[in-house]
Coordinates of C-alpha atoms in Angstrom, one line a residue:
X1393 CA 3.5 -5.4 -112.6
X1394 CA 1.0 -6.3 -110.2
X1395 CA 1.1 -4.6 -107.1
X1396 CA 0.6 -5.9 -103.7
X1397 CA -3.1 -4.2 -103.6
X1398 CA -3.8 -5.7 -106.9
X1399 CA -2.9 -9.0 -105.3
X1400 CA -4.9 -8.7 -102.5
X1401 CA -8.4 -7.4 -104.7
X1402 CA -7.7 -10.7 -107.2
X1403 CA -7.0 -13.2 -104.3
X1404 CA -10.5 -11.8 -102.6
X1405 CA -12.6 -12.5 -105.9
X1406 CA -11.2 -16.0 -106.3
X1407 CA -12.8 -16.6 -102.3
X1408 CA -15.9 -18.3 -101.9
X1409 CA -19.1 -16.5 -101.3
X1410 CA -17.4 -13.5 -102.9
X1411 CA -19.1 -11.1 -105.4
X1412 CA -15.9 -10.4 -107.9
X1413 CA -18.5 -7.4 -108.7
X1414 CA -18.4 -6.3 -105.7
X1415 CA -14.7 -6.2 -105.3
X1416 CA -14.3 -3.9 -108.5
X1417 CA -17.2 -1.5 -106.8
X1418 CA -15.7 -1.6 -103.5
X1419 CA -11.8 -1.2 -105.2
X1420 CA -13.3 2.5 -107.1
X1421 CA -14.9 3.4 -104.3
X1422 CA -11.6 3.1 -101.9
X1423 CA -9.3 4.5 -104.5
X1424 CA -11.8 7.9 -105.2
X1425 CA -12.0 8.3 -101.1
X1426 CA -8.4 7.5 -101.2
X1427 CA -8.7 5.5 -97.8
X1428 CA -7.0 2.2 -96.8
X1429 CA -8.2 -0.8 -98.5
X1430 CA -8.3 -2.9 -94.9
X1431 CA -10.4 -0.5 -93.5
X1432 CA -12.9 -0.5 -96.5
X1433 CA -12.9 -4.0 -96.6
X1434 CA -14.0 -4.4 -93.0
X1435 CA -16.2 -1.5 -93.1
X1436 CA -18.2 -2.9 -96.1
X1437 CA -18.7 -6.1 -94.2
X1438 CA -17.6 -8.0 -97.5
X1439 CA -15.2 -10.4 -95.7
X1440 CA -15.0 -10.9 -91.8
X1441 CA -11.3 -9.9 -89.9
X1442 CA -10.4 -13.1 -89.3
X1443 CA -10.7 -14.0 -92.7
X1444 CA -9.0 -11.3 -94.0
X1445 CA -6.0 -11.7 -91.6
X1446 CA -5.9 -15.0 -93.0
X1447 CA -5.9 -13.9 -96.7
X1448 CA -3.5 -11.1 -95.8
X1449 CA -0.9 -13.6 -94.1
X1450 CA -1.4 -16.0 -97.2
X1451 CA -0.7 -13.3 -99.9
X1452 CA 1.9 -11.5 -98.1
X1453 CA 3.8 -14.1 -96.2
X1454 CA 3.9 -12.3 -93.5
X1455 CA 3.6 -14.1 -90.0
X1456 CA 0.6 -13.7 -87.7
X1457 CA 0.4 -13.4 -84.0
X1458 CA -2.1 -14.3 -81.6
X1459 CA -1.9 -11.6 -79.4
X1460 CA -4.3 -13.1 -76.6
X1461 CA -1.5 -15.6 -75.5
X1462 CA 1.5 -12.8 -76.2
X1463 CA 3.3 -11.4 -72.8
X1464 CA 4.7 -7.7 -73.8
X1465 CA 7.8 -6.2 -72.4
X1466 CA 7.4 -3.0 -70.5
X1467 CA 10.4 -1.8 -71.7
X1468 CA 8.9 -1.4 -75.4
X1469 CA 7.3 1.7 -73.6
X1470 CA 9.8 4.1 -73.9
X1471 CA 10.6 2.7 -77.6
X1472 CA 6.9 3.5 -79.0
X1473 CA 4.5 5.5 -76.9
X1474 CA 0.7 5.0 -76.3
X1475 CA -0.3 7.9 -78.3
X1476 CA 2.0 7.2 -81.3
X1477 CA 0.8 3.1 -80.9
X1478 CA -2.9 4.5 -80.9
X1479 CA -2.6 7.1 -83.5
X1480 CA -0.9 4.2 -86.0
X1481 CA -3.0 1.0 -84.3
X1482 CA 0.1 -0.8 -83.3
X1483 CA 1.5 -2.7 -80.7
X1484 CA 5.7 -3.1 -80.1
X1485 CA 6.5 -6.7 -80.1
X1486 CA 10.2 -6.9 -79.5
X1487 CA 13.2 -5.1 -80.2
X1488 CA 16.4 -6.5 -81.4
X1489 CA 19.2 -4.3 -82.0
X1490 CA 17.9 -1.9 -84.3
X1491 CA 14.9 -3.7 -85.8
X1492 CA 11.2 -2.9 -83.9
X1493 CA 9.2 -5.3 -84.8
X1494 CA 5.6 -4.1 -84.8
X1495 CA 2.1 -5.9 -84.9
X1496 CA -0.8 -4.2 -87.4
X1497 CA -3.8 -4.6 -88.6
X1498 CA -2.9 -2.9 -92.1
X1499 CA 0.3 -4.2 -94.0
X1500 CA -0.6 -1.9 -97.1
X1501 CA 0.2 1.1 -95.3
X1502 CA 3.6 1.8 -96.0
X1503 CA 3.3 5.4 -95.1
X1504 CA 2.6 4.2 -91.6
X1505 CA 5.4 1.9 -91.6
X1506 CA 7.7 5.1 -93.0
X1507 CA 6.4 7.2 -90.2
X1508 CA 7.4 4.9 -87.9
X1509 CA 10.8 4.6 -88.6
X1510 CA 11.1 8.1 -88.5
X1511 CA 9.4 8.3 -85.0
X1512 CA 11.1 5.4 -83.3
X1513 CA 14.3 6.1 -85.2
X1514 CA 14.4 2.1 -85.6
X1515 CA 14.1 -0.4 -88.8
X1516 CA 10.2 -1.6 -88.6
X1517 CA 9.4 -5.3 -88.7
X1518 CA 6.2 -6.7 -89.1
X1519 CA 3.6 -9.3 -87.6
X1520 CA 0.0 -9.3 -88.6
X1521 CA -2.8 -9.3 -85.8
X1522 CA -6.4 -8.3 -86.0
X1523 CA -7.5 -4.6 -85.2
X1524 CA -9.6 -5.9 -82.7
X1525 CA -6.7 -7.9 -81.0
X1526 CA -4.0 -5.3 -81.2
X1527 CA -6.5 -2.3 -79.8
X1528 CA -7.2 -4.8 -76.5
X1529 CA -3.5 -5.2 -76.3
X1530 CA -2.5 -1.2 -76.4
X1531 CA -5.6 -0.9 -73.8
X1532 CA -3.9 -3.5 -71.5
X1533 CA 0.0 -2.7 -72.1
X1534 CA -0.8 1.5 -72.1
X1535 CA -3.1 0.6 -69.1
X1536 CA -1.0 2.9 -66.6
X1537 CA 1.5 5.3 -67.2
X1538 CA 3.7 4.2 -64.2
X1539 CA 5.3 1.5 -65.2
X1540 CA 7.2 -1.1 -63.0
X1541 CA 10.5 0.4 -63.7
X1542 CA 9.6 3.7 -62.6
X1543 CA 8.2 1.7 -59.3
X1544 CA 11.8 0.2 -58.7
X1545 CA 13.9 2.8 -60.0
X1546 CA 15.2 0.8 -63.0
X1547 CA 16.4 1.6 -66.6
X1548 CA 14.3 1.4 -68.9
X1549 CA 16.2 1.1 -72.0
X1550 CA 15.4 -1.7 -74.3
X1551 CA 17.2 -4.4 -75.0
X1552 CA 20.3 -3.5 -77.5
X1553 CA 21.4 -7.0 -79.3
X1554 CA 22.8 -7.0 -82.7
X1555 CA 20.2 -7.8 -85.1
X1556 CA 20.7 -11.0 -87.2
X1557 CA 22.9 -11.1 -90.0
X1558 CA 20.2 -11.1 -93.2
X1559 CA 19.0 -7.5 -93.4
X1560 CA 15.6 -6.6 -93.1
X1561 CA 13.7 -5.5 -96.3
X1562 CA 14.7 -8.6 -98.1
X1563 CA 12.6 -11.8 -98.8
X1564 CA 9.5 -12.1 -96.7
X1565 CA 10.4 -15.6 -95.7
X1566 CA 14.0 -14.1 -94.6
X1567 CA 11.6 -11.5 -92.5
X1568 CA 9.6 -14.4 -91.1
X1569 CA 12.3 -16.4 -90.0
X1570 CA 14.5 -13.9 -88.4
X1571 CA 11.3 -12.5 -86.4
X1572 CA 11.1 -16.3 -85.1
X1573 CA 15.0 -16.5 -84.2
X1574 CA 14.9 -12.9 -82.9
X1575 CA 12.0 -13.5 -80.5
X1576 CA 13.4 -16.6 -79.5
X1577 CA 16.9 -14.9 -78.4
X1578 CA 14.8 -12.1 -76.7
X1579 CA 12.3 -14.5 -74.3
X1580 CA 15.8 -17.0 -74.0
X1581 CA 14.7 -20.0 -75.3
X1582 CA 16.4 -23.3 -75.5
X1583 CA 14.7 -25.0 -78.5
X1584 CA 12.6 -23.2 -81.4
X1585 CA 9.8 -25.3 -82.9
X1586 CA 8.2 -24.6 -86.5
X1587 CA 5.8 -27.5 -86.8
X1588 CA 3.9 -28.3 -90.0
X1589 CA -0.3 -28.4 -89.7
X1590 CA -2.9 -29.1 -92.1
X1591 CA -3.5 -24.9 -92.4
X1592 CA -0.3 -23.8 -91.7
X1593 CA 3.1 -23.8 -89.0
X1594 CA 2.9 -23.3 -85.3
X1595 CA 6.2 -22.1 -83.7
X1596 CA 6.5 -22.9 -80.3
X1597 CA 9.8 -22.1 -77.9
X1598 CA 10.9 -24.2 -75.4
X1599 CA 11.6 -21.7 -72.0
X1600 CA 12.7 -22.7 -69.0
X1601 CA 12.3 -26.2 -69.8
X1602 CA 8.4 -25.9 -71.0
X1603 CA 7.0 -25.7 -74.6
X1604 CA 4.8 -22.3 -75.7
X1605 CA 3.1 -21.4 -78.0
X1606 CA 4.4 -17.7 -79.7
X1607 CA 2.9 -17.4 -83.3
X1608 CA 1.4 -18.9 -86.4
X1609 CA 3.6 -19.1 -90.0
X1610 CA 0.8 -19.0 -93.0
X1611 CA 0.3 -22.2 -94.9
X1612 CA 1.8 -20.6 -98.0
X1613 CA 5.0 -19.9 -96.1
X1614 CA 5.6 -23.7 -95.2
X1615 CA 8.0 -24.6 -97.9
X1616 CA 9.7 -21.2 -98.0
X1617 CA 10.6 -21.6 -94.7
X1618 CA 12.0 -24.8 -94.4
X1619 CA 14.1 -23.9 -97.3
X1620 CA 15.4 -21.0 -95.9
X1621 CA 16.6 -22.7 -92.5
X1622 CA 17.9 -25.6 -94.9
X1623 CA 20.3 -22.9 -96.6
X1624 CA 21.5 -21.5 -93.2
X1625 CA 22.4 -24.8 -91.7
X1626 CA 24.0 -26.1 -95.4
X1627 CA 21.3 -28.9 -95.9
X1628 CA 20.2 -30.5 -99.0
X1629 CA 17.3 -28.3 -99.9
X1630 CA 16.0 -30.6 -102.6
X1631 CA 15.6 -33.6 -99.6
X1632 CA 12.2 -33.6 -97.8
X1633 CA 11.7 -37.5 -97.4
X1634 CA 14.4 -38.3 -94.5
X1635 CA 15.7 -36.4 -91.5
X1636 CA 18.8 -33.9 -91.8
X1637 CA 20.6 -32.6 -89.2
X1638 CA 23.0 -29.6 -89.9
X1639 CA 23.6 -26.1 -87.8
X1640 CA 24.5 -22.5 -88.3
X1641 CA 25.8 -19.6 -86.5
X1642 CA 24.4 -15.9 -86.0
X1643 CA 25.8 -12.8 -84.7
X1644 CA 24.3 -11.6 -81.3
X1645 CA 25.6 -8.6 -80.1
X1646 CA 29.3 -9.2 -79.9
X1647 CA 28.5 -12.9 -78.9
X1648 CA 28.2 -15.7 -81.9
X1649 CA 25.3 -18.0 -80.8
X1650 CA 25.5 -21.8 -82.5
X1651 CA 22.0 -23.3 -84.0
X1652 CA 21.6 -26.9 -84.1
X1653 CA 19.2 -27.9 -86.6
X1654 CA 17.1 -30.8 -87.0
X1655 CA 14.5 -31.5 -89.9
X1656 CA 11.8 -34.8 -89.7
X1657 CA 9.5 -35.2 -92.3
X1658 CA 5.9 -35.8 -91.1
X1659 CA 2.2 -35.7 -92.5
X1660 CA 2.1 -32.5 -93.3
X1661 CA 5.3 -31.6 -94.2
X1662 CA 9.1 -31.0 -92.3
X1663 CA 9.2 -30.3 -88.8
X1664 CA 12.3 -28.1 -88.0
X1665 CA 14.1 -27.8 -84.5
X1666 CA 16.4 -25.5 -84.0
X1667 CA 18.7 -26.0 -80.4
X1668 CA 20.0 -22.7 -79.4
X1669 CA 23.6 -23.2 -77.8
X1670 CA 24.9 -20.4 -76.4
X1671 CA 28.6 -20.8 -75.5
X1672 CA 28.4 -18.1 -72.7
X1673 CA 26.7 -20.6 -70.6
X1674 CA 30.0 -22.5 -70.7
X1675 CA 31.6 -19.7 -68.3
X1676 CA 29.3 -18.7 -66.0
X1677 CA 30.5 -21.1 -63.8
X1678 CA 28.8 -24.2 -61.8
X1679 CA 27.6 -22.3 -58.9
X1680 CA 25.8 -19.7 -61.2
X1681 CA 24.2 -22.9 -62.7
X1682 CA 22.8 -23.3 -58.7
X1683 CA 25.0 -25.7 -58.0
X1684 CA 25.3 -25.5 -54.1
X1685 CA 29.0 -24.7 -52.7
X1686 CA 29.7 -28.3 -51.2
X1687 CA 28.9 -30.0 -55.0
X1688 CA 31.2 -27.1 -56.5
X1689 CA 34.1 -28.4 -54.4
X1690 CA 33.5 -31.8 -54.8
X1691 CA 33.2 -31.8 -58.4
X1692 CA 35.9 -29.0 -59.2
X1693 CA 38.5 -31.3 -57.2
X1694 CA 37.3 -34.4 -59.2
X1695 CA 38.2 -33.2 -62.9
X1696 CA 42.2 -32.0 -61.4
X1697 CA 42.7 -35.4 -60.6
X1698 CA 45.3 -37.2 -63.3
X1699 CA 43.0 -39.8 -64.1
X1700 CA 39.8 -42.0 -63.2
X1701 CA 36.1 -41.2 -64.9
X1702 CA 33.8 -38.9 -64.0
X1703 CA 30.0 -39.2 -64.9
X1704 CA 26.6 -37.1 -64.8
X1705 CA 23.8 -38.6 -65.0
X1706 CA 20.3 -37.9 -65.6
X1707 CA 17.0 -37.6 -67.9
X1708 CA 17.3 -35.9 -71.1
X1709 CA 17.2 -31.9 -71.1
X1710 CA 18.6 -31.9 -67.0
X1711 CA 21.6 -30.1 -68.1
X1712 CA 24.5 -33.0 -68.1
X1713 CA 26.1 -31.6 -71.2
X1714 CA 26.4 -27.9 -69.7
X1715 CA 27.8 -29.2 -66.8
X1716 CA 30.6 -31.5 -68.9
X1717 CA 31.8 -28.6 -70.8
X1718 CA 31.8 -26.1 -67.7
X1719 CA 34.2 -28.9 -66.2
X1720 CA 36.0 -29.2 -69.2
X1721 CA 36.1 -25.2 -69.6
X1722 CA 38.6 -25.3 -66.4
X1723 CA 40.9 -27.7 -68.3
X1724 CA 41.3 -25.7 -71.5
X1725 CA 45.1 -24.9 -71.2
X1726 CA 47.3 -25.3 -73.9
X1727 CA 49.2 -28.0 -72.3
X1728 CA 46.3 -30.6 -72.2
X1729 CA 45.0 -32.8 -75.1
X1730 CA 41.5 -32.5 -74.8
X1731 CA 39.4 -34.8 -77.1
X1732 CA 35.4 -35.3 -77.2
X1733 CA 33.5 -37.6 -79.2
X1734 CA 29.3 -36.8 -79.3
X1735 CA 26.3 -37.3 -80.7
X1736 CA 25.9 -34.7 -82.0
X1737 CA 28.5 -32.2 -80.9
X1738 CA 27.1 -29.7 -78.7
X1739 CA 29.2 -26.5 -78.3
X1740 CA 32.0 -25.6 -80.9
X1741 CA 34.6 -25.2 -78.4
X1742 CA 38.6 -23.3 -79.2
X1743 CA 40.9 -25.5 -78.2
X1744 CA 39.0 -28.9 -78.0
X1745 CA 39.7 -31.2 -80.6
X1746 CA 35.7 -32.5 -81.2
X1747 CA 34.6 -35.9 -83.2
X1748 CA 30.6 -36.4 -83.8
X1749 CA 29.2 -39.9 -84.1
X1750 CA 28.8 -41.3 -87.6
X1751 CA 26.8 -44.3 -87.3
X1752 CA 26.1 -44.8 -91.0
X1753 CA 30.0 -45.5 -91.3
X1754 CA 31.0 -47.4 -88.8
X1755 CA 32.1 -44.3 -86.5
X1756 CA 30.2 -44.8 -83.0
X1757 CA 31.3 -44.4 -79.6
X1758 CA 33.4 -47.5 -79.3
X1759 CA 35.0 -46.9 -82.7
X1760 CA 35.6 -43.4 -82.3
X1761 CA 37.1 -43.9 -78.4
X1762 CA 39.5 -46.4 -79.6
X1763 CA 40.8 -44.1 -82.1
X1764 CA 41.2 -41.0 -79.6
X1765 CA 43.3 -43.3 -77.2
X1766 CA 45.6 -43.6 -80.2
X1767 CA 45.9 -39.6 -80.0
X1768 CA 47.6 -39.1 -76.5
X1769 CA 44.8 -37.5 -74.7
X1770 CA 44.9 -35.9 -71.3
X1771 CA 41.1 -35.4 -71.0
X1772 CA 38.6 -37.3 -73.1
X1773 CA 34.7 -36.6 -73.1
X1774 CA 32.5 -38.7 -74.2
X1775 CA 28.9 -37.9 -75.0
X1776 CA 27.3 -40.9 -73.7
X1777 CA 27.5 -43.9 -72.5
X1778 CA 25.1 -46.7 -74.1
X1779 CA 26.5 -50.0 -74.2
X1780 CA 29.0 -52.3 -72.6
X1781 CA 31.8 -51.9 -75.5
X1782 CA 32.1 -48.3 -74.8
X1783 CA 31.6 -48.4 -70.9
X1784 CA 34.0 -50.9 -70.8
X1785 CA 36.6 -48.6 -73.3
X1786 CA 36.3 -45.9 -71.2
X1787 CA 37.1 -47.2 -68.2
X1788 CA 39.8 -49.0 -69.4
X1789 CA 41.4 -46.0 -70.6
X1790 CA 40.2 -43.5 -67.2
X1791 CA 42.7 -46.9 -65.7
X1792 CA 45.5 -46.2 -67.9
X1793 CA 46.3 -42.5 -67.6
X1794 CA 43.5 -40.3 -68.9
X1795 CA 40.7 -38.5 -66.9
X1796 CA 37.6 -39.7 -68.7
X1797 CA 34.0 -37.6 -68.2
X1798 CA 30.9 -39.1 -69.6
X1799 CA 27.2 -39.4 -69.2
X1800 CA 24.6 -41.9 -68.5
X1801 CA 20.7 -42.4 -68.1
X1802 CA 19.9 -43.1 -64.2
X1803 CA 17.5 -41.4 -62.0
X1804 CA 20.2 -41.5 -59.3
X1805 CA 24.0 -41.3 -58.3
X1806 CA 24.0 -44.6 -57.0
X1807 CA 22.3 -46.2 -59.9
X1808 CA 25.0 -45.0 -62.2
X1809 CA 27.5 -47.1 -60.2
X1810 CA 25.3 -50.4 -60.0
X1811 CA 24.1 -49.7 -64.0
X1812 CA 27.8 -50.2 -65.0
X1813 CA 28.2 -53.9 -63.6
X1814 CA 24.6 -54.7 -64.7
X1815 CA 25.9 -54.1 -67.8
X1816 CA 28.5 -56.5 -67.8
X1817 CA 31.6 -54.6 -66.4
X1818 CA 34.0 -56.7 -63.9
X1819 CA 33.3 -54.7 -60.3
X1820 CA 36.7 -54.5 -59.6
X1821 CA 37.4 -52.3 -62.9
X1822 CA 33.9 -50.2 -62.3
X1823 CA 35.4 -50.0 -58.3
X1824 CA 39.0 -48.6 -59.6
X1825 CA 38.0 -46.2 -62.2
X1826 CA 35.2 -44.6 -60.9
X1827 CA 35.8 -40.9 -59.2
X1828 CA 32.8 -39.3 -58.9
X1829 CA 28.8 -39.7 -59.8
X1830 CA 26.7 -36.2 -60.2
X1831 CA 23.1 -36.8 -60.6
X1832 CA 21.2 -33.6 -61.6
X1833 CA 18.3 -32.2 -63.1
X1834 CA 16.7 -28.7 -63.6
X1835 CA 13.9 -26.8 -62.0
X1836 CA 12.2 -23.5 -62.7
X1837 CA 13.4 -20.3 -60.5
X1838 CA 10.7 -18.0 -59.3
X1839 CA 10.1 -15.2 -61.1
X1840 CA 11.3 -12.3 -59.1
X1841 CA 9.0 -9.8 -60.7
X1842 CA 5.7 -11.0 -59.3
X1843 CA 7.0 -13.7 -56.6
X1844 CA 4.4 -13.8 -53.6
X1845 CA 3.5 -16.0 -50.7
X1846 CA 1.2 -19.2 -51.5
X1847 CA -1.3 -21.2 -49.9
X1848 CA -0.6 -24.6 -49.2
X1849 CA -3.4 -27.4 -49.2
X1850 CA -3.3 -29.4 -46.0
X1851 CA -3.3 -32.6 -47.9
X1852 CA -0.1 -31.4 -49.9
X1853 CA 1.2 -29.8 -47.0
X1854 CA 1.3 -33.0 -45.3
X1855 CA 3.9 -34.9 -47.4
X1856 CA 6.8 -32.5 -46.8
X1857 CA 5.6 -31.2 -43.1
X1858 CA 8.5 -32.9 -42.0
X1859 CA 10.8 -30.7 -43.6
X1860 CA 9.2 -27.9 -43.1
X1861 CA 9.1 -25.6 -39.9
X1862 CA 6.3 -23.6 -38.1
X1863 CA 6.5 -20.6 -39.5
X1864 CA 7.8 -21.4 -42.5
X1865 CA 6.4 -19.3 -45.6
X1866 CA 6.7 -20.6 -49.1
X1867 CA 6.4 -19.2 -52.6
X1868 CA 5.1 -18.5 -55.7
X1869 CA 4.8 -16.6 -59.0
X1870 CA 1.7 -14.9 -59.6
X1871 CA 2.4 -14.7 -63.5
X1872 CA 3.5 -10.9 -65.4
X1873 CA 4.2 -10.0 -68.1
X1874 CA 8.4 -10.7 -67.8
X1875 CA 7.7 -14.3 -67.0
X1876 CA 4.5 -14.7 -69.9
X1877 CA 2.5 -15.7 -67.4
X1878 CA 4.1 -18.5 -65.8
X1879 CA 5.4 -17.4 -62.2
X1880 CA 8.5 -18.5 -63.5
X1881 CA 11.8 -17.3 -65.1
X1882 CA 15.2 -19.1 -65.6
X1883 CA 16.5 -22.3 -64.2
X1884 CA 18.2 -23.7 -61.0
X1885 CA 20.3 -27.1 -61.0
X1886 CA 19.3 -29.6 -58.5
X1887 CA 22.1 -31.8 -58.1
X1888 CA 23.1 -35.5 -55.9
X1889 CA 27.0 -36.1 -55.9
X1890 CA 28.1 -39.2 -54.8
X1891 CA 32.0 -39.6 -54.0
X1892 CA 33.4 -43.0 -54.6
X1893 CA 35.8 -43.4 -51.8
X1894 CA 36.9 -47.1 -50.5
X1895 CA 34.2 -48.4 -48.5
X1896 CA 31.9 -47.5 -51.8
X1897 CA 34.6 -49.6 -53.5
X1898 CA 34.4 -52.3 -51.2
X1899 CA 30.2 -52.3 -51.3
X1900 CA 30.8 -52.5 -55.2
X1901 CA 32.9 -55.3 -54.9
X1902 CA 30.4 -57.3 -52.8
X1903 CA 27.3 -56.4 -55.3
X1904 CA 25.7 -54.0 -52.7
X1905 CA 22.6 -52.2 -54.0
X1906 CA 22.3 -48.9 -55.1
X1907 CA 19.9 -47.9 -52.2
X1908 CA 22.4 -49.5 -49.8
X1909 CA 25.3 -47.3 -51.6
X1910 CA 22.9 -44.2 -51.1
X1911 CA 22.3 -44.9 -47.2
X1912 CA 26.4 -45.0 -46.8
X1913 CA 26.5 -42.1 -48.6
X1914 CA 23.9 -40.0 -46.9
X1915 CA 25.6 -41.4 -43.5
X1916 CA 29.2 -41.1 -43.9
X1917 CA 29.6 -38.1 -46.5
X1918 CA 26.5 -36.2 -46.0
X1919 CA 25.2 -36.6 -49.5
X1920 CA 22.3 -34.3 -50.1
X1921 CA 19.3 -36.5 -51.8
X1922 CA 18.1 -34.6 -55.3
X1923 CA 15.2 -34.4 -53.5
X1924 CA 16.6 -32.8 -50.6
X1925 CA 18.3 -30.5 -52.4
X1926 CA 15.2 -29.0 -54.3
X1927 CA 13.4 -28.7 -51.2
X1928 CA 16.3 -26.6 -49.6
X1929 CA 15.9 -24.1 -52.6
X1930 CA 12.0 -24.3 -52.1
X1931 CA 12.5 -23.2 -48.8
X1932 CA 15.3 -20.8 -49.8
X1933 CA 12.5 -19.2 -52.1
X1934 CA 13.9 -20.2 -55.0
X1935 CA 11.4 -22.4 -56.4
X1936 CA 7.7 -23.9 -56.0
X1937 CA 5.9 -26.6 -54.6
X1938 CA 4.8 -27.5 -57.7
X1939 CA 8.6 -28.0 -59.0
X1940 CA 9.8 -29.8 -56.1
X1941 CA 7.2 -32.8 -57.1
X1942 CA 8.1 -32.4 -60.9
X1943 CA 11.5 -32.5 -60.7
X1944 CA 12.2 -35.2 -57.7
X1945 CA 10.5 -37.8 -55.5
X1946 CA 11.5 -38.6 -52.6
X1947 CA 12.2 -41.9 -53.1
X1948 CA 15.1 -41.1 -55.5

């Protein structure tokens, strides 16, 4: 059987501008001296460092990583010390459970990997990087013996999450997929994007709502990675021409994390997006999601009403589903019949009857909602109101004894009220059924580890100076290892809660505009607009001025 080294040498001979005789001579000299093939190749100048990296990725099916863009976890210093890192020319990347992932320049050195297992007491998973980048990363990472933890007295124990179910040491493609998933969980990613390019696959994570480049998967592994994820999600591995959707579960520590998978055919292959759905987020409570105390009180009071409609509105990615599920979790008791209809089902929750929309067989929101109402539900959640038919059925259900929760895509809470009328529904039905509308966004939190006062340009300050008292200090994050240089870590909810009282019902019957409804609610209910809420969070030092203008405008 052909050894890995023989395969590398064979591939090397097939490269353009390489003389096979030079390869044979180099191989003989390397074996005589019993030194590393990788070091010999680089020392002799037969191939450039970058070309060798690409060759190793292709032949070994091991992903590469761009060390210049990677932010390292300070706690890994206690797992792999500087002396060992320099001795073996390796850089610690992540620790998940008992598996330490390291970047190495010489993946052929199996003795070094065995030594690392013994030194660290961990299983070793690898990615490839150039020796130059690894040396620079080691210099940067271990530049000071005094770490941030030593300064603050914090524990330096690394994350102790359980490893994914597939064992390390199986097929290379399993290691690649596991590496991506492990790193996504460690970095709190909400989505994993694996995108085919002409010369490989780009992996990006959506962290705090923003996509970030993570690593590159070699071109030769594109199909294998796609097949592996399809098998995990129970999808058709022979279908590469049409979109597919699926899901799978993975145990992390003592918790199970759900992953929703979407496959989309593109020019260079299938793009894969995996949505990370952690059910722990549903039990943290609205206040821990960043909702103000007054908003939490009003929201929780509304869902304990025996009937009526509660709407959550906002753009895609604003956390509407998380809010609805957080509310439903409070109602999820044995004495209630709770049924949801969604596209797709976001979270699988015990105690709920959950239905997924299937337009291909005629099961749309309207048809599903009709069927649900024949099941004598106490609470109904409709994933989204998209058309007048669904809205009409949902509203009538809320008037006949059910509590209905749903979402709508509008910019503000008052816009949702008038949108239903604009869809053709009778104003008296809307007025009678609506209990509350919550508009929301998500803004990024300033990283506590690198938080610092910020300088504000006069022209920017002018826009919000009426909200800032003299001497007020605003903050930003300078960027550090813990936040991957972004200055942000985590997100906080921004809300606008509109209670439907008798006066607003009268305004609906008179077909008042959303602006008129908003002004009334501000004056008489003390409703805080999205812009006001995010500004308050900026003044409290939770977020930045940049996020204020990214998330909401004063006109909203």
